[in-house]
PDB file of C-alpha atoms and ligand atoms in Angstrom:
ATOM      1  CA  MET T   1       0.015   0.008   0.017  1.00 96.00           C
ATOM      2  CA  ASN T   2       1.163   3.518  -0.735  1.00 98.00           C
ATOM      3  CA  LEU T   3       0.339   6.018   1.972  1.00 98.00           C
ATOM      4  CA  SER T   4       2.892   8.521   0.977  1.00 98.00           C
ATOM      5  CA  ILE T   5       1.820  12.104   0.138  1.00 98.00           C
ATOM      6  CA  GLN T   6       3.590  15.061  -1.388  1.00 98.00           C
ATOM      7  CA  LEU T   7       2.489  18.205   0.406  1.00 98.00           C
ATOM      8  CA  ALA T   8       4.499  20.714  -1.574  1.00 98.00           C
ATOM      9  CA  PRO T   9       4.429  19.507  -5.215  1.00 98.00           C
ATOM     10  CA  LYS T  10       5.477  22.858  -6.650  1.00 96.00           C
ATOM     11  CA  ASN T  11       8.263  23.573  -4.162  1.00 98.00           C
ATOM     12  CA  LYS T  12      11.825  22.799  -5.187  1.00 98.00           C
ATOM     13  CA  HIS T  13      12.505  20.883  -1.933  1.00 98.00           C
ATOM     14  CA  GLY T  14       9.127  19.193  -1.866  1.00 98.00           C
ATOM     15  CA  LEU T  15       7.552  17.882   1.382  1.00 98.00           C
ATOM     16  CA  LEU T  16       7.154  14.186   1.024  1.00 98.00           C
ATOM     17  CA  LEU T  17       5.416  12.470   3.919  1.00 98.00           C
ATOM     18  CA  ALA T  18       5.618   8.687   4.311  1.00 98.00           C
ATOM     19  CA  ASN T  19       1.982   8.759   5.367  1.00 98.00           C
ATOM     20  CA  PRO T  20      -0.708  11.390   6.022  1.00 99.00           C
ATOM     21  CA  VAL T  21      -0.593  11.481   9.789  1.00 99.00           C
ATOM     22  CA  MET T  22       0.925  14.615  11.295  1.00 99.00           C
ATOM     23  CA  THR T  23       0.820  16.024  14.798  1.00 98.00           C
ATOM     24  CA  ALA T  24      -0.813  19.407  15.415  1.00 98.00           C
ATOM     25  CA  SER T  25       1.216  22.306  16.620  1.00 98.00           C
ATOM     26  CA  GLY T  26       1.071  22.847  20.354  1.00 98.00           C
ATOM     27  CA  THR T  27      -0.011  19.327  21.170  1.00 98.00           C
ATOM     28  CA  PHE T  28       3.194  17.395  20.590  1.00 98.00           C
ATOM     29  CA  GLY T  29       5.924  19.661  21.992  1.00 98.00           C
ATOM     30  CA  TYR T  30       9.080  19.345  19.903  1.00 98.00           C
ATOM     31  CA  GLY T  31       8.554  15.635  19.325  1.00 98.00           C
ATOM     32  CA  THR T  32      11.086  14.613  21.967  1.00 97.00           C
ATOM     33  CA  GLU T  33       8.438  14.748  24.703  1.00 97.00           C
ATOM     34  CA  TYR T  34       6.680  11.769  23.058  1.00 97.00           C
ATOM     35  CA  SER T  35       9.603   9.843  21.648  1.00 95.00           C
ATOM     36  CA  HIS T  36       9.880   7.484  24.645  1.00 96.00           C
ATOM     37  CA  MET T  37       6.180   6.585  24.389  1.00 96.00           C
ATOM     38  CA  PHE T  38       6.096   5.256  20.814  1.00 97.00           C
ATOM     39  CA  ASP T  39       8.166   5.251  17.652  1.00 98.00           C
ATOM     40  CA  ILE T  40       7.434   8.790  16.442  1.00 98.00           C
ATOM     41  CA  GLN T  41       9.573   8.153  13.350  1.00 98.00           C
ATOM     42  CA  LYS T  42       6.636   6.178  11.969  1.00 98.00           C
ATOM     43  CA  LEU T  43       4.543   9.364  11.646  1.00 98.00           C
ATOM     44  CA  GLY T  44       4.085  11.454   8.465  1.00 98.00           C
ATOM     45  CA  ALA T  45       5.365  14.691  10.002  1.00 99.00           C
ATOM     46  CA  ILE T  46       5.714  16.451  13.328  1.00 98.00           C
ATOM     47  CA  VAL T  47       4.687  20.136  13.719  1.00 98.00           C
ATOM     48  CA  CYS T  48       6.317  21.797  16.697  1.00 98.00           C
ATOM     49  CA  LYS T  49       4.863  24.374  19.066  1.00 97.00           C
ATOM     50  CA  GLY T  50       4.208  27.894  17.703  1.00 98.00           C
ATOM     51  CA  THR T  51       7.565  29.643  17.589  1.00 98.00           C
ATOM     52  CA  THR T  52       8.104  33.380  17.982  1.00 98.00           C
ATOM     53  CA  LEU T  53      11.282  35.536  17.574  1.00 98.00           C
ATOM     54  CA  GLU T  54      11.785  35.818  21.313  1.00 98.00           C
ATOM     55  CA  PRO T  55      10.901  33.263  24.044  1.00 98.00           C
ATOM     56  CA  ARG T  56       7.456  33.772  25.550  1.00 98.00           C
ATOM     57  CA  ASP T  57       6.056  32.832  28.977  1.00 98.00           C
ATOM     58  CA  GLY T  58       2.466  32.716  27.717  1.00 98.00           C
ATOM     59  CA  ASN T  59      -0.769  33.870  29.266  1.00 98.00           C
ATOM     60  CA  PRO T  60      -1.686  33.961  32.940  1.00 98.00           C
ATOM     61  CA  GLN T  61      -3.005  30.744  34.573  1.00 98.00           C
ATOM     62  CA  PRO T  62      -5.410  29.042  34.434  1.00 98.00           C
ATOM     63  CA  ARG T  63      -4.799  28.308  30.749  1.00 98.00           C
ATOM     64  CA  LEU T  64      -6.808  25.136  30.246  1.00 98.00           C
ATOM     65  CA  ALA T  65     -10.461  24.195  30.802  1.00 98.00           C
ATOM     66  CA  GLU T  66     -12.105  20.919  29.818  1.00 97.00           C
ATOM     67  CA  THR T  67     -15.441  21.189  28.126  1.00 97.00           C
ATOM     68  CA  ALA T  68     -17.981  18.623  26.878  1.00 96.00           C
ATOM     69  CA  CYS T  69     -16.000  16.698  24.201  1.00 97.00           C
ATOM     70  CA  GLY T  70     -13.356  19.409  24.048  1.00 97.00           C
ATOM     71  CA  LEU T  71     -10.639  21.580  25.549  1.00 98.00           C
ATOM     72  CA  LEU T  72     -10.340  25.320  25.851  1.00 98.00           C
ATOM     73  CA  ASN T  73      -6.791  26.597  25.874  1.00 98.00           C
ATOM     74  CA  SER T  74      -5.318  30.026  26.221  1.00 98.00           C
ATOM     75  CA  ILE T  75      -1.617  29.182  26.334  1.00 98.00           C
ATOM     76  CA  GLY T  76      -0.575  32.442  24.631  1.00 98.00           C
ATOM     77  CA  LEU T  77       2.223  30.912  22.591  1.00 98.00           C
ATOM     78  CA  GLN T  78       4.516  29.982  25.356  1.00 98.00           C
ATOM     79  CA  ASN T  79       7.662  28.792  23.609  1.00 98.00           C
ATOM     80  CA  ILE T  80      11.435  28.829  23.702  1.00 98.00           C
ATOM     81  CA  GLY T  81      11.994  31.256  20.789  1.00 98.00           C
ATOM     82  CA  VAL T  82      13.389  30.655  17.320  1.00 98.00           C
ATOM     83  CA  LYS T  83      17.095  30.786  18.273  1.00 98.00           C
ATOM     84  CA  ALA T  84      16.693  27.947  20.772  1.00 98.00           C
ATOM     85  CA  VAL T  85      14.643  25.981  18.246  1.00 98.00           C
ATOM     86  CA  ILE T  86      17.572  26.308  15.750  1.00 98.00           C
ATOM     87  CA  THR T  87      20.366  25.589  18.189  1.00 98.00           C
ATOM     88  CA  GLU T  88      18.739  23.085  20.618  1.00 98.00           C
ATOM     89  CA  LYS T  89      16.050  21.248  18.591  1.00 98.00           C
ATOM     90  CA  ALA T  90      16.945  21.272  14.922  1.00 98.00           C
ATOM     91  CA  PRO T  91      20.273  19.370  15.303  1.00 98.00           C
ATOM     92  CA  LEU T  92      18.396  16.406  16.792  1.00 98.00           C
ATOM     93  CA  TRP T  93      15.595  16.658  14.178  1.00 98.00           C
ATOM     94  CA  ALA T  94      18.272  16.470  11.453  1.00 98.00           C
ATOM     95  CA  SER T  95      18.933  12.849  12.505  1.00 98.00           C
ATOM     96  CA  TRP T  96      15.245  11.907  12.337  1.00 98.00           C
ATOM     97  CA  ARG T  97      13.491  10.173   9.494  1.00 98.00           C
ATOM     98  CA  VAL T  98      10.210  11.998  10.219  1.00 98.00           C
ATOM     99  CA  PRO T  99      10.117  15.496   8.758  1.00 98.00           C
ATOM    100  CA  VAL T 100       9.697  18.329  11.274  1.00 98.00           C
ATOM    101  CA  ILE T 101       7.722  21.419  10.402  1.00 99.00           C
ATOM    102  CA  VAL T 102       8.136  24.573  12.509  1.00 98.00           C
ATOM    103  CA  ASN T 103       4.994  26.550  13.280  1.00 98.00           C
ATOM    104  CA  ILE T 104       5.780  30.265  13.387  1.00 98.00           C
ATOM    105  CA  ALA T 105       3.828  33.195  14.824  1.00 98.00           C
ATOM    106  CA  GLY T 106       4.624  36.883  14.436  1.00 97.00           C
ATOM    107  CA  GLU T 107       3.165  40.059  15.797  1.00 96.00           C
ATOM    108  CA  THR T 108       3.827  41.890  12.537  1.00 96.00           C
ATOM    109  CA  ILE T 109       4.340  40.958   8.896  1.00 96.00           C
ATOM    110  CA  GLU T 110       8.029  41.744   9.259  1.00 97.00           C
ATOM    111  CA  GLU T 111       8.288  39.310  12.173  1.00 97.00           C
ATOM    112  CA  TYR T 112       6.826  36.491  10.062  1.00 98.00           C
ATOM    113  CA  ALA T 113       9.434  37.238   7.376  1.00 98.00           C
ATOM    114  CA  GLN T 114      12.203  37.400   9.882  1.00 98.00           C
ATOM    115  CA  LEU T 115      11.225  34.090  11.417  1.00 98.00           C
ATOM    116  CA  ALA T 116      11.010  32.379   8.030  1.00 98.00           C
ATOM    117  CA  GLY T 117      14.418  33.841   7.033  1.00 98.00           C
ATOM    118  CA  GLU T 118      16.067  32.552  10.226  1.00 98.00           C
ATOM    119  CA  LEU T 119      14.673  29.061   9.649  1.00 98.00           C
ATOM    120  CA  ASP T 120      15.584  28.944   5.969  1.00 98.00           C
ATOM    121  CA  GLY T 121      18.229  26.366   5.169  1.00 97.00           C
ATOM    122  CA  VAL T 122      18.508  25.059   8.747  1.00 98.00           C
ATOM    123  CA  ALA T 123      19.224  21.310   8.716  1.00 98.00           C
ATOM    124  CA  GLY T 124      16.422  19.362  10.409  1.00 98.00           C
ATOM    125  CA  ILE T 125      13.665  21.742   9.373  1.00 98.00           C
ATOM    126  CA  SER T 126      11.568  20.455   6.459  1.00 98.00           C
ATOM    127  CA  GLY T 127       8.906  23.154   6.287  1.00 98.00           C
ATOM    128  CA  ILE T 128       7.236  26.133   7.940  1.00 98.00           C
ATOM    129  CA  GLU T 129       3.615  26.322   9.120  1.00 98.00           C
ATOM    130  CA  VAL T 130       2.527  29.934   9.254  1.00 98.00           C
ATOM    131  CA  ASN T 131       0.304  30.473  12.225  1.00 98.00           C
ATOM    132  CA  ILE T 132      -2.107  33.256  11.339  1.00 97.00           C
ATOM    133  CA  SER T 133      -4.769  31.709  13.506  1.00 94.00           C
ATOM    134  CA  CYS T 134      -3.800  31.736  17.236  1.00 93.00           C
ATOM    135  CA  PRO T 135      -6.807  33.303  19.075  1.00 94.00           C
ATOM    136  CA  ASN T 136      -4.892  33.854  22.312  1.00 92.00           C
ATOM    137  CA  VAL T 137      -2.482  36.711  21.619  1.00 92.00           C
ATOM    138  CA  LYS T 138      -3.057  40.459  21.686  1.00 87.00           C
ATOM    139  CA  ALA T 139      -1.010  41.164  18.545  1.00 86.00           C
ATOM    140  CA  GLY T 140      -0.687  39.030  15.439  1.00 84.00           C
ATOM    141  CA  GLY T 141      -2.032  35.483  15.246  1.00 83.00           C
ATOM    142  CA  ALA T 142      -5.654  35.252  14.226  1.00 89.00           C
ATOM    143  CA  GLU T 143      -5.669  38.973  13.543  1.00 87.00           C
ATOM    144  CA  PHE T 144      -3.786  38.173  10.293  1.00 94.00           C
ATOM    145  CA  GLY T 145      -5.905  35.152   9.451  1.00 94.00           C
ATOM    146  CA  ALA T 146      -9.290  36.883   9.697  1.00 92.00           C
ATOM    147  CA  ASN T 147      -9.282  38.631   6.327  1.00 93.00           C
ATOM    148  CA  PRO T 148      -7.937  37.731   2.922  1.00 96.00           C
ATOM    149  CA  ASP T 149      -5.632  40.736   2.496  1.00 96.00           C
ATOM    150  CA  SER T 150      -3.740  40.365   5.727  1.00 96.00           C
ATOM    151  CA  ALA T 151      -3.597  36.583   5.381  1.00 97.00           C
ATOM    152  CA  ALA T 152      -2.120  36.960   1.930  1.00 97.00           C
ATOM    153  CA  ALA T 153       0.328  39.654   3.141  1.00 97.00           C
ATOM    154  CA  ALA T 154       1.660  37.383   5.936  1.00 97.00           C
ATOM    155  CA  THR T 155       1.957  34.461   3.483  1.00 98.00           C
ATOM    156  CA  ALA T 156       3.748  36.548   0.826  1.00 98.00           C
ATOM    157  CA  SER T 157       6.281  37.828   3.351  1.00 98.00           C
ATOM    158  CA  VAL T 158       7.112  34.293   4.418  1.00 98.00           C
ATOM    159  CA  ARG T 159       7.195  33.077   0.818  1.00 98.00           C
ATOM    160  CA  ALA T 160       9.705  35.780  -0.024  1.00 98.00           C
ATOM    161  CA  ALA T 161      11.951  34.975   2.939  1.00 98.00           C
ATOM    162  CA  THR T 162      12.329  31.222   2.513  1.00 98.00           C
ATOM    163  CA  SER T 163      12.544  28.498  -0.125  1.00 98.00           C
ATOM    164  CA  LEU T 164      11.211  25.939   2.424  1.00 98.00           C
ATOM    165  CA  PRO T 165       7.749  24.453   1.881  1.00 98.00           C
ATOM    166  CA  VAL T 166       5.198  26.793   3.399  1.00 98.00           C
ATOM    167  CA  LEU T 167       1.960  25.676   4.987  1.00 98.00           C
ATOM    168  CA  VAL T 168      -0.471  28.301   6.232  1.00 98.00           C
ATOM    169  CA  LYS T 169      -2.748  27.407   9.182  1.00 98.00           C
ATOM    170  CA  LEU T 170      -6.147  29.035   9.023  1.00 98.00           C
ATOM    171  CA  THR T 171      -8.529  30.210  11.681  1.00 98.00           C
ATOM    172  CA  PRO T 172     -12.218  29.225  11.721  1.00 98.00           C
ATOM    173  CA  ASN T 173     -12.981  32.519  13.384  1.00 96.00           C
ATOM    174  CA  THR T 174     -13.698  34.328  10.179  1.00 95.00           C
ATOM    175  CA  GLY T 175     -16.555  34.905   7.757  1.00 91.00           C
ATOM    176  CA  ASP T 176     -15.514  32.937   4.687  1.00 95.00           C
ATOM    177  CA  ILE T 177     -12.601  30.569   5.137  1.00 97.00           C
ATOM    178  CA  ALA T 178     -12.536  29.525   1.486  1.00 98.00           C
ATOM    179  CA  LYS T 179     -11.854  33.163   0.475  1.00 98.00           C
ATOM    180  CA  ILE T 180      -8.951  33.316   2.917  1.00 98.00           C
ATOM    181  CA  ALA T 181      -7.624  29.979   1.633  1.00 98.00           C
ATOM    182  CA  MET T 182      -7.718  31.211  -1.985  1.00 98.00           C
ATOM    183  CA  ALA T 183      -5.868  34.419  -0.971  1.00 98.00           C
ATOM    184  CA  VAL T 184      -3.219  32.426   0.838  1.00 98.00           C
ATOM    185  CA  ALA T 185      -2.732  29.983  -2.020  1.00 98.00           C
ATOM    186  CA  GLU T 186      -2.416  32.882  -4.464  1.00 98.00           C
ATOM    187  CA  ALA T 187       0.181  34.470  -2.191  1.00 98.00           C
ATOM    188  CA  GLY T 188       2.421  31.400  -2.503  1.00 98.00           C
ATOM    189  CA  ALA T 189       1.405  28.862   0.141  1.00 98.00           C
ATOM    190  CA  ASP T 190       2.479  25.318  -0.838  1.00 98.00           C
ATOM    191  CA  ALA T 191      -0.302  23.857   1.322  1.00 98.00           C
ATOM    192  CA  ILE T 192      -3.033  24.963   3.709  1.00 98.00           C
ATOM    193  CA  SER T 193      -3.797  23.511   7.098  1.00 98.00           C
ATOM    194  CA  LEU T 194      -7.071  24.050   8.893  1.00 98.00           C
ATOM    195  CA  ILE T 195      -8.629  24.598  11.345  1.00 98.00           C
ATOM    196  CA  ASN T 196      -7.008  26.195  14.408  1.00 98.00           C
ATOM    197  CA  THR T 197      -9.272  26.536  17.468  1.00 98.00           C
ATOM    198  CA  LEU T 198     -12.673  28.179  17.739  1.00 98.00           C
ATOM    199  CA  LYS T 199     -12.789  31.109  20.074  1.00 97.00           C
ATOM    200  CA  GLY T 200     -14.695  30.307  23.295  1.00 98.00           C
ATOM    201  CA  ILE T 201     -15.119  31.099  26.973  1.00 98.00           C
ATOM    202  CA  ALA T 202     -15.893  29.303  30.266  1.00 98.00           C
ATOM    203  CA  ILE T 203     -17.200  30.883  33.502  1.00 98.00           C
ATOM    204  CA  ASP T 204     -16.291  29.758  36.971  1.00 97.00           C
ATOM    205  CA  ILE T 205     -19.735  29.991  38.626  1.00 98.00           C
ATOM    206  CA  ALA T 206     -18.254  29.952  42.190  1.00 98.00           C
ATOM    207  CA  LYS T 207     -16.084  32.932  41.465  1.00 97.00           C
ATOM    208  CA  ARG T 208     -18.550  34.485  39.044  1.00 98.00           C
ATOM    209  CA  ARG T 209     -15.627  35.197  36.731  1.00 98.00           C
ATOM    210  CA  PRO T 210     -14.242  33.836  33.466  1.00 98.00           C
ATOM    211  CA  LEU T 211     -12.337  30.639  34.250  1.00 98.00           C
ATOM    212  CA  LEU T 212      -9.365  31.279  32.005  1.00 98.00           C
ATOM    213  CA  GLY T 213      -6.734  33.789  33.045  1.00 98.00           C
ATOM    214  CA  ASN T 214      -6.903  35.347  29.610  1.00 97.00           C
ATOM    215  CA  ILE T 215     -10.714  35.353  29.705  1.00 98.00           C
ATOM    216  CA  THR T 216     -11.172  33.679  26.312  1.00 98.00           C
ATOM    217  CA  GLY T 217      -9.556  30.616  24.803  1.00 98.00           C
ATOM    218  CA  GLY T 218      -9.540  28.349  21.757  1.00 98.00           C
ATOM    219  CA  LEU T 219     -11.794  25.300  21.654  1.00 98.00           C
ATOM    220  CA  SER T 220     -10.383  22.025  20.229  1.00 98.00           C
ATOM    221  CA  GLY T 221     -11.183  18.334  20.434  1.00 98.00           C
ATOM    222  CA  PRO T 222     -14.053  16.164  19.157  1.00 98.00           C
ATOM    223  CA  ALA T 223     -16.651  18.931  19.730  1.00 98.00           C
ATOM    224  CA  ILE T 224     -15.246  20.894  16.795  1.00 98.00           C
ATOM    225  CA  LYS T 225     -14.840  18.018  14.323  1.00 98.00           C
ATOM    226  CA  PRO T 226     -17.952  18.611  12.257  1.00 98.00           C
ATOM    227  CA  VAL T 227     -17.087  22.302  11.859  1.00 98.00           C
ATOM    228  CA  ALA T 228     -13.531  21.505  10.865  1.00 98.00           C
ATOM    229  CA  LEU T 229     -14.687  18.804   8.485  1.00 98.00           C
ATOM    230  CA  TYR T 230     -17.062  21.262   6.806  1.00 98.00           C
ATOM    231  CA  MET T 231     -14.409  23.851   6.394  1.00 98.00           C
ATOM    232  CA  VAL T 232     -11.932  21.342   4.961  1.00 98.00           C
ATOM    233  CA  TYR T 233     -14.641  20.272   2.537  1.00 98.00           C
ATOM    234  CA  GLU T 234     -15.205  23.863   1.422  1.00 98.00           C
ATOM    235  CA  VAL T 235     -11.494  24.794   1.247  1.00 98.00           C
ATOM    236  CA  ALA T 236     -10.479  21.674  -0.683  1.00 98.00           C
ATOM    237  CA  LYS T 237     -13.146  22.665  -3.263  1.00 97.00           C
ATOM    238  CA  ALA T 238     -11.705  26.186  -3.568  1.00 98.00           C
ATOM    239  CA  VAL T 239      -7.963  25.639  -3.875  1.00 98.00           C
ATOM    240  CA  GLU T 240      -5.579  23.521  -5.941  1.00 98.00           C
ATOM    241  CA  VAL T 241      -2.853  23.228  -3.292  1.00 98.00           C
ATOM    242  CA  PRO T 242      -2.891  20.312  -0.822  1.00 98.00           C
ATOM    243  CA  VAL T 243      -5.082  20.757   2.288  1.00 99.00           C
ATOM    244  CA  VAL T 244      -4.206  19.405   5.685  1.00 99.00           C
ATOM    245  CA  GLY T 245      -7.218  18.686   7.907  1.00 98.00           C
ATOM    246  CA  CYS T 246      -7.192  19.294  11.648  1.00 98.00           C
ATOM    247  CA  GLY T 247      -9.830  19.613  14.313  1.00 98.00           C
ATOM    248  CA  GLY T 248     -10.981  16.950  16.725  1.00 98.00           C
ATOM    249  CA  ILE T 249      -9.354  14.033  14.937  1.00 98.00           C
ATOM    250  CA  THR T 250      -9.240  11.245  17.517  1.00 98.00           C
ATOM    251  CA  THR T 251      -9.729   8.004  15.562  1.00 98.00           C
ATOM    252  CA  ALA T 252      -8.794   6.578  12.183  1.00 98.00           C
ATOM    253  CA  SER T 253     -12.336   6.991  10.997  1.00 98.00           C
ATOM    254  CA  ASP T 254     -12.265  10.677  11.860  1.00 98.00           C
ATOM    255  CA  ALA T 255      -9.038  10.999   9.796  1.00 99.00           C
ATOM    256  CA  ILE T 256     -10.609   9.067   6.864  1.00 98.00           C
ATOM    257  CA  GLU T 257     -13.574  11.459   6.935  1.00 98.00           C
ATOM    258  CA  PHE T 258     -11.188  14.383   6.502  1.00 99.00           C
ATOM    259  CA  ILE T 259      -9.334  12.636   3.665  1.00 98.00           C
ATOM    260  CA  MET T 260     -12.595  11.806   1.940  1.00 98.00           C
ATOM    261  CA  ALA T 261     -13.596  15.479   2.315  1.00 98.00           C
ATOM    262  CA  GLY T 262     -10.450  16.474   0.443  1.00 98.00           C
ATOM    263  CA  ALA T 263      -7.570  16.554   2.898  1.00 98.00           C
ATOM    264  CA  SER T 264      -4.261  15.139   1.597  1.00 98.00           C
ATOM    265  CA  ALA T 265      -2.988  14.788   5.135  1.00 99.00           C
ATOM    266  CA  ILE T 266      -4.386  15.243   8.672  1.00 99.00           C
ATOM    267  CA  GLN T 267      -3.119  16.453  12.054  1.00 99.00           C
ATOM    268  CA  VAL T 268      -3.905  14.783  15.330  1.00 98.00           C
ATOM    269  CA  GLY T 269      -3.952  17.368  18.155  1.00 98.00           C
ATOM    270  CA  THR T 270      -5.914  17.351  21.387  1.00 98.00           C
ATOM    271  CA  ALA T 271      -6.365  13.541  21.222  1.00 98.00           C
ATOM    272  CA  SER T 272      -2.661  13.207  22.076  1.00 98.00           C
ATOM    273  CA  PHE T 273      -3.267  14.662  25.565  1.00 97.00           C
ATOM    274  CA  ALA T 274      -5.599  11.813  26.510  1.00 96.00           C
ATOM    275  CA  ASN T 275      -3.761   9.139  24.476  1.00 98.00           C
ATOM    276  CA  PRO T 276      -0.167   9.986  23.620  1.00 97.00           C
ATOM    277  CA  ARG T 277      -0.208   7.130  21.075  1.00 98.00           C
ATOM    278  CA  ALA T 278      -3.202   8.624  19.253  1.00 98.00           C
ATOM    279  CA  PRO T 279      -1.287   9.652  16.053  1.00 98.00           C
ATOM    280  CA  LEU T 280       0.129   6.142  15.689  1.00 98.00           C
ATOM    281  CA  ASP T 281      -3.258   4.539  16.460  1.00 98.00           C
ATOM    282  CA  VAL T 282      -4.809   6.735  13.757  1.00 99.00           C
ATOM    283  CA  LEU T 283      -2.092   5.718  11.274  1.00 98.00           C
ATOM    284  CA  GLU T 284      -2.544   2.013  12.025  1.00 98.00           C
ATOM    285  CA  GLY T 285      -6.305   2.381  11.710  1.00 98.00           C
ATOM    286  CA  ILE T 286      -5.946   4.028   8.296  1.00 98.00           C
ATOM    287  CA  GLU T 287      -3.729   1.170   7.144  1.00 98.00           C
ATOM    288  CA  GLN T 288      -6.280  -1.379   8.396  1.00 98.00           C
ATOM    289  CA  PHE T 289      -9.066   0.460   6.611  1.00 98.00           C
ATOM    290  CA  MET T 290      -7.168   0.545   3.306  1.00 98.00           C
ATOM    291  CA  GLU T 291      -6.299  -3.092   3.544  1.00 98.00           C
ATOM    292  CA  LYS T 292      -9.933  -4.087   4.342  1.00 98.00           C
ATOM    293  CA  GLU T 293     -11.245  -1.965   1.473  1.00 98.00           C
ATOM    294  CA  GLY T 294      -8.586  -3.124  -0.936  1.00 98.00           C
ATOM    295  CA  ILE T 295      -7.153   0.411  -1.431  1.00 98.00           C
ATOM    296  CA  LYS T 296      -3.655   0.409  -2.786  1.00 98.00           C
ATOM    297  CA  ASP T 297      -2.916   4.107  -2.771  1.00 98.00           C
ATOM    298  CA  LEU T 298      -4.109   6.765  -0.331  1.00 98.00           C
ATOM    299  CA  ALA T 299      -4.694   9.151  -3.286  1.00 98.00           C
ATOM    300  CA  GLU T 300      -7.719   6.997  -4.198  1.00 98.00           C
ATOM    301  CA  LEU T 301      -9.465   8.271  -1.028  1.00 98.00           C
ATOM    302  CA  ILE T 302      -8.599  11.974  -1.194  1.00 98.00           C
ATOM    303  CA  GLY T 303     -11.792  13.993  -1.901  1.00 98.00           C
ATOM    304  CA  VAL T 304     -13.775  10.851  -2.807  1.00 98.00           C
ATOM    305  CA  ALA T 305     -16.773  12.156  -0.862  1.00 98.00           C
ATOM    306  CA  ARG T 306     -16.982  15.197  -3.080  1.00 91.00           C
ATOM    307  CA  ARG T 307     -17.081  13.395  -6.449  1.00 83.00           C
TER     308      ARG T 307
HETATM  309  C1  SIN F   1      -1.650  29.157  22.153  1.00 62.55           C
HETATM  310  O1  SIN F   1      -0.435  28.987  22.364  1.00 62.55           O
HETATM  311  O2  SIN F   1      -2.337  29.984  22.728  1.00 62.55           O
HETATM  312  C2  SIN F   1      -2.308  28.277  21.145  1.00 62.55           C
HETATM  313  C3  SIN F   1      -1.683  28.302  19.818  1.00 62.55           C
HETATM  314  C4  SIN F   1      -2.573  28.430  18.677  1.00 62.55           C
HETATM  315  O3  SIN F   1      -3.806  28.402  18.811  1.00 62.55           O
HETATM  316  O4  SIN F   1      -2.133  28.610  17.560  1.00 62.55           O
END
């Protein structure tokens, strides 16, 4: 069976994944945190935590709240900063079989470009995921992803600063995600990943106050899967570039739904918190499904529900 997928067919480096199962940024650390639990080299790709120019401590606690079938987070892009990613993480990634993609988040267009420029050509880094979708920061993040012009501007600045494959991660907190996707593809994205979290809130009724330190957060987990699936369905219809589906994927059948809706690859996110092996379980389940259905190539399944 062929599960491999090329996520950046027009890029000179390409981004060939051995299979479609990726980890979602912010749910799998830098990969090393999970490597003692299962063979992470079997995955299609690892996407690391959102990375900024300078290290960040993130938002005030509490930063997590469980909801029915979901999780609200307001981490606020806590991370070690791009220099530490390059010096402390990339050298190890360079020895890995699994490609690592660095998720980047800027407060300005110039910061996105600077981040992309610093990561360009660093051994161990196979691609960049441009985060224009974080709902938990005061500047940047979802602000850029909410309209086609700013989304395109952030994408174009990254495109100009690096020859690495560029994925752009979209926010669902916008009017017409397909329009944003088209703008981003036009601006030079090699692939589009979606969705990031849906903006939400929880109230602590004993304190009569919002539960999260930052008041609002981003909702992920199974609760958002139908929304994410719908958006992937719409975006895959609108763009030619590969689409990476993300949002509540917990099982292989969830992943297959996204692939049938048009995703070329998928990201497992919140599920890893409950079951660290979730990405591998999803991969094994996809393999079993293909074997049972007599499918020789994953490409046969991509977008099949839309034909
Ligand atoms: C966060 O760090 O607040 C979440 C990251 C994201 O939603 O992109």
